[in-house]
Amino acid sequence: MPWVKTQVTTEGITTEVLVETEVSLPAWGPDAKLDIVGQRIPKVDARYRVTGAAQYMFDKQLPGMLWAKAVRSPYPHARITGIDASAALKMPGVVDVIHIQNTAPIAYAPNGHVFNQEMSFVGDIAAVVAAEDPRILPDAVRAVNVTYEQLPFVTDLQQAIAMDPATAKQIFPQGVLAPTAVADRGDINAGFAAADVTVEATYLTQVVHHTTMEPHGCVAHWIDGYELHVWDTTQSAYGTQQALAKTFQIPDSQVFIWMDFMGGGFGSKTNLWRYHVLASLLSKRTGKPVHYVNDRREELLDTPHRPMHQQTWRLGATKDGQLTAIEMKSYDVAGAFNGMFTNISAVALQLYKCPNVHTADKTVFLNLHQLSAMRGPANTEAMVGMEATMDLLASKLNMDPVQLRKLNYATLDQTTNHPYSTKGLMDAYNYVTQAIGWQTNRKTTPGSDPGPKKRGVGIGSQIWAAAGGPPSNAEVAIQADGSITVRSSVADLGEGPKTILSMVVAEELGVPLEVVNADFGHSDYPWDLGTFGSRVTPSMAPAVRQAAYQAKQEIFTIAASELGVDPSQLECKKGVVFVTSDPTKSIPFAQVAALSSHTIIGNGWRGPNNPNYTTESFGAQAAEVEVDTETGVVTLLNLAAAHDCGRAINPMLVESQIHGGVDMAAGYGRFEEQVVDQRTGIPVTTNLFDYKIETAVDEPVIDAHIVENVDTIANNTGAKGMAEPPTMPTAPSIMNAVYNATGVWVRDMPLSPERVLRALKAAQSQQSA
Amino acid sequence: MRAFTYAAPTDLSSALTRLAEPGTHSVMGGGTDLVNSMKSYIETPADVVDLQGVQELQTLETSGDPVRIGVGLKLVDLLASQPLMKLFPILNDAASVVATPQLRNVGTVGGNLCQRPRCWYFRSVDFNCLRKGGTECYAILGENRFNAILGGLGCFMVHPSDLAPALIALNAQAVIGSASATRSIPLESFFIGPDVDVHRENVLVPGEMIVRVDVPRPASGQRGVYLKSRGRQTWDFATTAAAVSLVMSGSTCTSARVVLGGVAPKPWRSPDAEAALQGKSITPAVAAQAAAAAVKLARPMQYNAYKIDQVQALIQRAVLQAAGQEVS
Ligand SMILES: Cc1cc2nc3c(=O)[nH]c(=O)nc-3n(C[C@H](O)[C@H](O)[C@H](O)COP(=O)(O)OP(=O)(O)OC[C@H]3O[C@@H](n4cnc5c(N)ncnc54)[C@H](O)[C@@H]3O)c2cc1C
């Protein structure tokens, strides 16, 4: 097949990829008669997960295994002046302590080397202890005596913004402020000049953590000169394999990443981390397997997070509500390294129809752990400012906020002028407003409920790249008994790729789902880029479909010779191969498989994206809240969520994604935040009590609705990506609902009681002044 | 965690004898707090005395006067006792909002009253705060949204127990045992603020433990209410709380006890609020006066001023509810 270049957008970042065109298969259109795809089928591995049979990385135990734990910097910025591990090494059971003084430098992308002389945040790694018993590790870590020279630091955004460049250079060689990244469409000044109404507001969105149930870490076993095996919790077995091989300068083929089950990633486990390198190095030195897993405090100090932003939005519109200008200026807080995923300009440029847009993103470096993508990076944060400012504009225009959104509906991708392959946002607006009782529950005068407990509703929308794209690769192997294994390095983080990809394979082959087994997450299987960017379904579904199709052709060849017909006359349904024109001429699929002299293997990959269209997922959510204006407590009563995911291969799992996304973001909107003591630069929210995730009791009643909009332009299965989008509209819909309930804007997230009370009080004293 | 010896006595006198031995001891109820404190090196006892096997500490006598509550009872045991909940609905209010069902299934009354502070500076291994033997309270110039508005002196933690304010509102007595003696003091004076000792939260000295809580039977017309405000509606300590116990004669309040939680380093009894209620016919205006009296001396820091408004709302609501009036 011919090779072509194609554009792929993942986590908001677009790259060009060279890819082989896929085998052309008829698309499963809206009216396709499908037996398995589209059914509500429980996750194929749910049983193992709930019974405890599933083995996670942490469960891995090997003979002679050592346990490792990091010695971490207590200072946000310091230079190591000495490391004395002798006391620790004297403790019975302590085997090795590694640090900058006794290891050769190993390059590690974000902060230069795996061990550095300079510590850049509280929790940065100074040394690692390996011991025979995990129970002695905390004491052993305390016994390693590291001395530091403290250096100037900054952990406060306002302080960083105001800092003089000379001081800033003492903290980071590049200073604390990166050059501003600007994007423009049209003429922003002309846009505001044409506006009858202009509104402006600033929002502070906080740092939140991925808080995966399964912590970060790995078990590494380096059989020196032979192979490096790593049992991992990763969103990309393939990516980790490559990076680890490169780090230690050994061939990819000698590195094996193993992962059967995973307890969540949300963007924080997409690549190589220091623990991979440190565990491998300790294993190489000791010749023993090494188990290196963070505890919860370490999770909250030294795993990545969603960045903080201070976003200022200015919108201009004509008096009938047509947007004339969108301006967004943001300070994007990166932590100590890595400015990737900080730029939040996409929403301003894409969501609403507007000829004049100006965005200015400024990355700010602080002495905090680094960020990474987190479920819908950038758009989840930007949607807060975009959508709350739309409601501010609606209130100035005296217009229904949903009406304002419909009026500025974009039918083209304004960044490329391509049409959207499908766009179900209008249906989503209609569904959620109906479901939340918009007409009756919306306060036309915000805050008009009598009494201290006030109710209101709010809306939020969402746009997110959902095409997926290469590289995604899988093979379908048909065993001698007719059972089927689908192999790929793709990771199932718990959200269900094993299930839906097995369904696609069973559908294409015409066999029952029960005979298909998905074997994923091993780096020596066919490549998949990774499970992030909502890319797995739209990338892997076409790939496994092609692999199944290829394997089917061999089955048909064998069956044809048995039945004395041409292969093109055959079909397979429910595990029986038969002649289309005469179904009585048939042979069971398993019997054909048994006739094969070799394993039948079909290879399938994801081809290029359609260059003439933009494929995005869309959705809207409407929240109903009750605000106790005397205690500041915001109760999220109901939340209706409607999302356009193209074809729902398994509606039950799409609804699960909606539930999960809403819950995660309802915590973002109301409870979760990293709090840092600014005098010392030490985060104080380093346990799961002080760092508050949403509990089941705080969950709203969620009405999860799928706007099914089969997208055959996107790919031949009609499915678009859907994992991240449901986190995006939730927080702004809560913020807008709190305004509708109280008549007061609370623009600092999360909307915790003290912030709500503070805003209400400020509004009160402003009124009386 | 520092290595320790462990004992699981099955009767009270051996437990107390063990506590009298030299060395540092910690008693353990359910361990829901103690184990965490040990893991973060806040408590480093040489010896842990597990009380779970001591039957005498798990008795509940609801028929006599006073009602006697053994400290080994789990919070779920209190909630499961219909006679107790009927006598003192305020204890239902308080016990049912502690932590989570799992923690209430394990956590004991004694542990709840003697739990260590939750201030994040105190809990974090990264800070050596005044209460832990350091030289300063980091909350004063730091992240103090959850810290004290009343009674802070040197240390600004807030006492975390939900049971304590409710029990003090009921005028409970703490029965304290040691190998040599047993004494009984008002629960109110069991707790001490940083003005008395910044390193501990109660009067217990080494060798002592609390063995029982005695609660006088309710007077006729007595009604108590505990209201707690928190960010999350479970698994969260009080940002502020109000325990109000009134004795009503018709619409007139003949006696009142008002105790606040989440505002001070100890459960904070407010004589001024009580005076504003006693002898008055309870109206929203009177409730508001009592609430205002309770926070008259409050001194907020940078981020905790909201507590002044929040706790007033809770006091007003609790007073009106205890007086049998509907609250929106
Ligand atoms: C996540 C979490 C949330 C929580 N939320 C709340 C909440 O909302 N409200 C609330 O009130 N509490 C809360 N708690 C605190 C507490 O753990 C429980 O309330 C519980 O009742 C403590 O009982 P325990 O028996 O487990 O205590 P333990 O852990 O056994 O003991 C706690 C402390 O008291 C001492 N102690 C125990 N018994 C005695 C005794 N008889 N005499 C003297 N000292 C004694 C111990 O030495 C130890 O220092 C929470 C705890 C956790 C971990």
XYZ file of N, CA and C in Angstrom, chain A residues 197 289 297 299 328 372 418 498 501 533 581 608 652 674 679 698 700 706:
54
model
N -20.719 45.553 23.085
C -20.546 45.178 24.489
C -19.194 44.476 24.628
N 16.073 -8.289 41.069
C 14.904 -7.498 40.685
C 14.645 -6.411 41.729
N 2.385 10.116 49.577
C 3.018 11.430 49.720
C 3.917 11.705 48.516
N 3.565 10.436 45.607
C 2.676 10.670 44.475
C 2.295 12.140 44.379
N -7.578 36.162 24.853
C -7.247 35.336 26.014
C -5.772 35.502 26.317
N 2.260 17.393 33.508
C 2.137 16.571 32.306
C 0.723 16.763 31.802
N -11.432 23.915 7.236
C -12.017 22.630 6.849
C -13.346 22.439 7.577
N -9.490 -3.362 25.897
C -9.558 -4.813 25.706
C -10.964 -5.206 25.254
N -12.018 -3.367 21.578
C -11.234 -3.858 20.439
C -11.527 -5.337 20.198
N -4.672 11.181 24.825
C -5.236 12.009 23.768
C -6.535 11.465 23.190
N -24.575 -17.294 -1.168
C -25.752 -17.617 -1.986
C -26.435 -18.902 -1.524
N -3.825 6.867 7.233
C -3.807 8.326 7.396
C -5.182 8.901 7.743
N -22.162 1.347 26.961
C -21.977 1.278 28.408
C -20.624 1.877 28.807
N -3.798 21.598 44.959
C -2.527 21.521 45.652
C -2.328 22.850 46.364
N 6.121 30.311 52.107
C 7.355 30.731 52.779
C 8.456 29.686 52.645
N -20.603 13.146 47.368
C -20.620 14.478 46.750
C -20.950 14.448 45.265
N -22.935 14.296 41.868
C -24.296 14.665 41.460
C -25.015 13.442 40.879
N -25.403 9.903 25.172
C -24.525 9.819 24.003
C -25.234 10.431 22.803
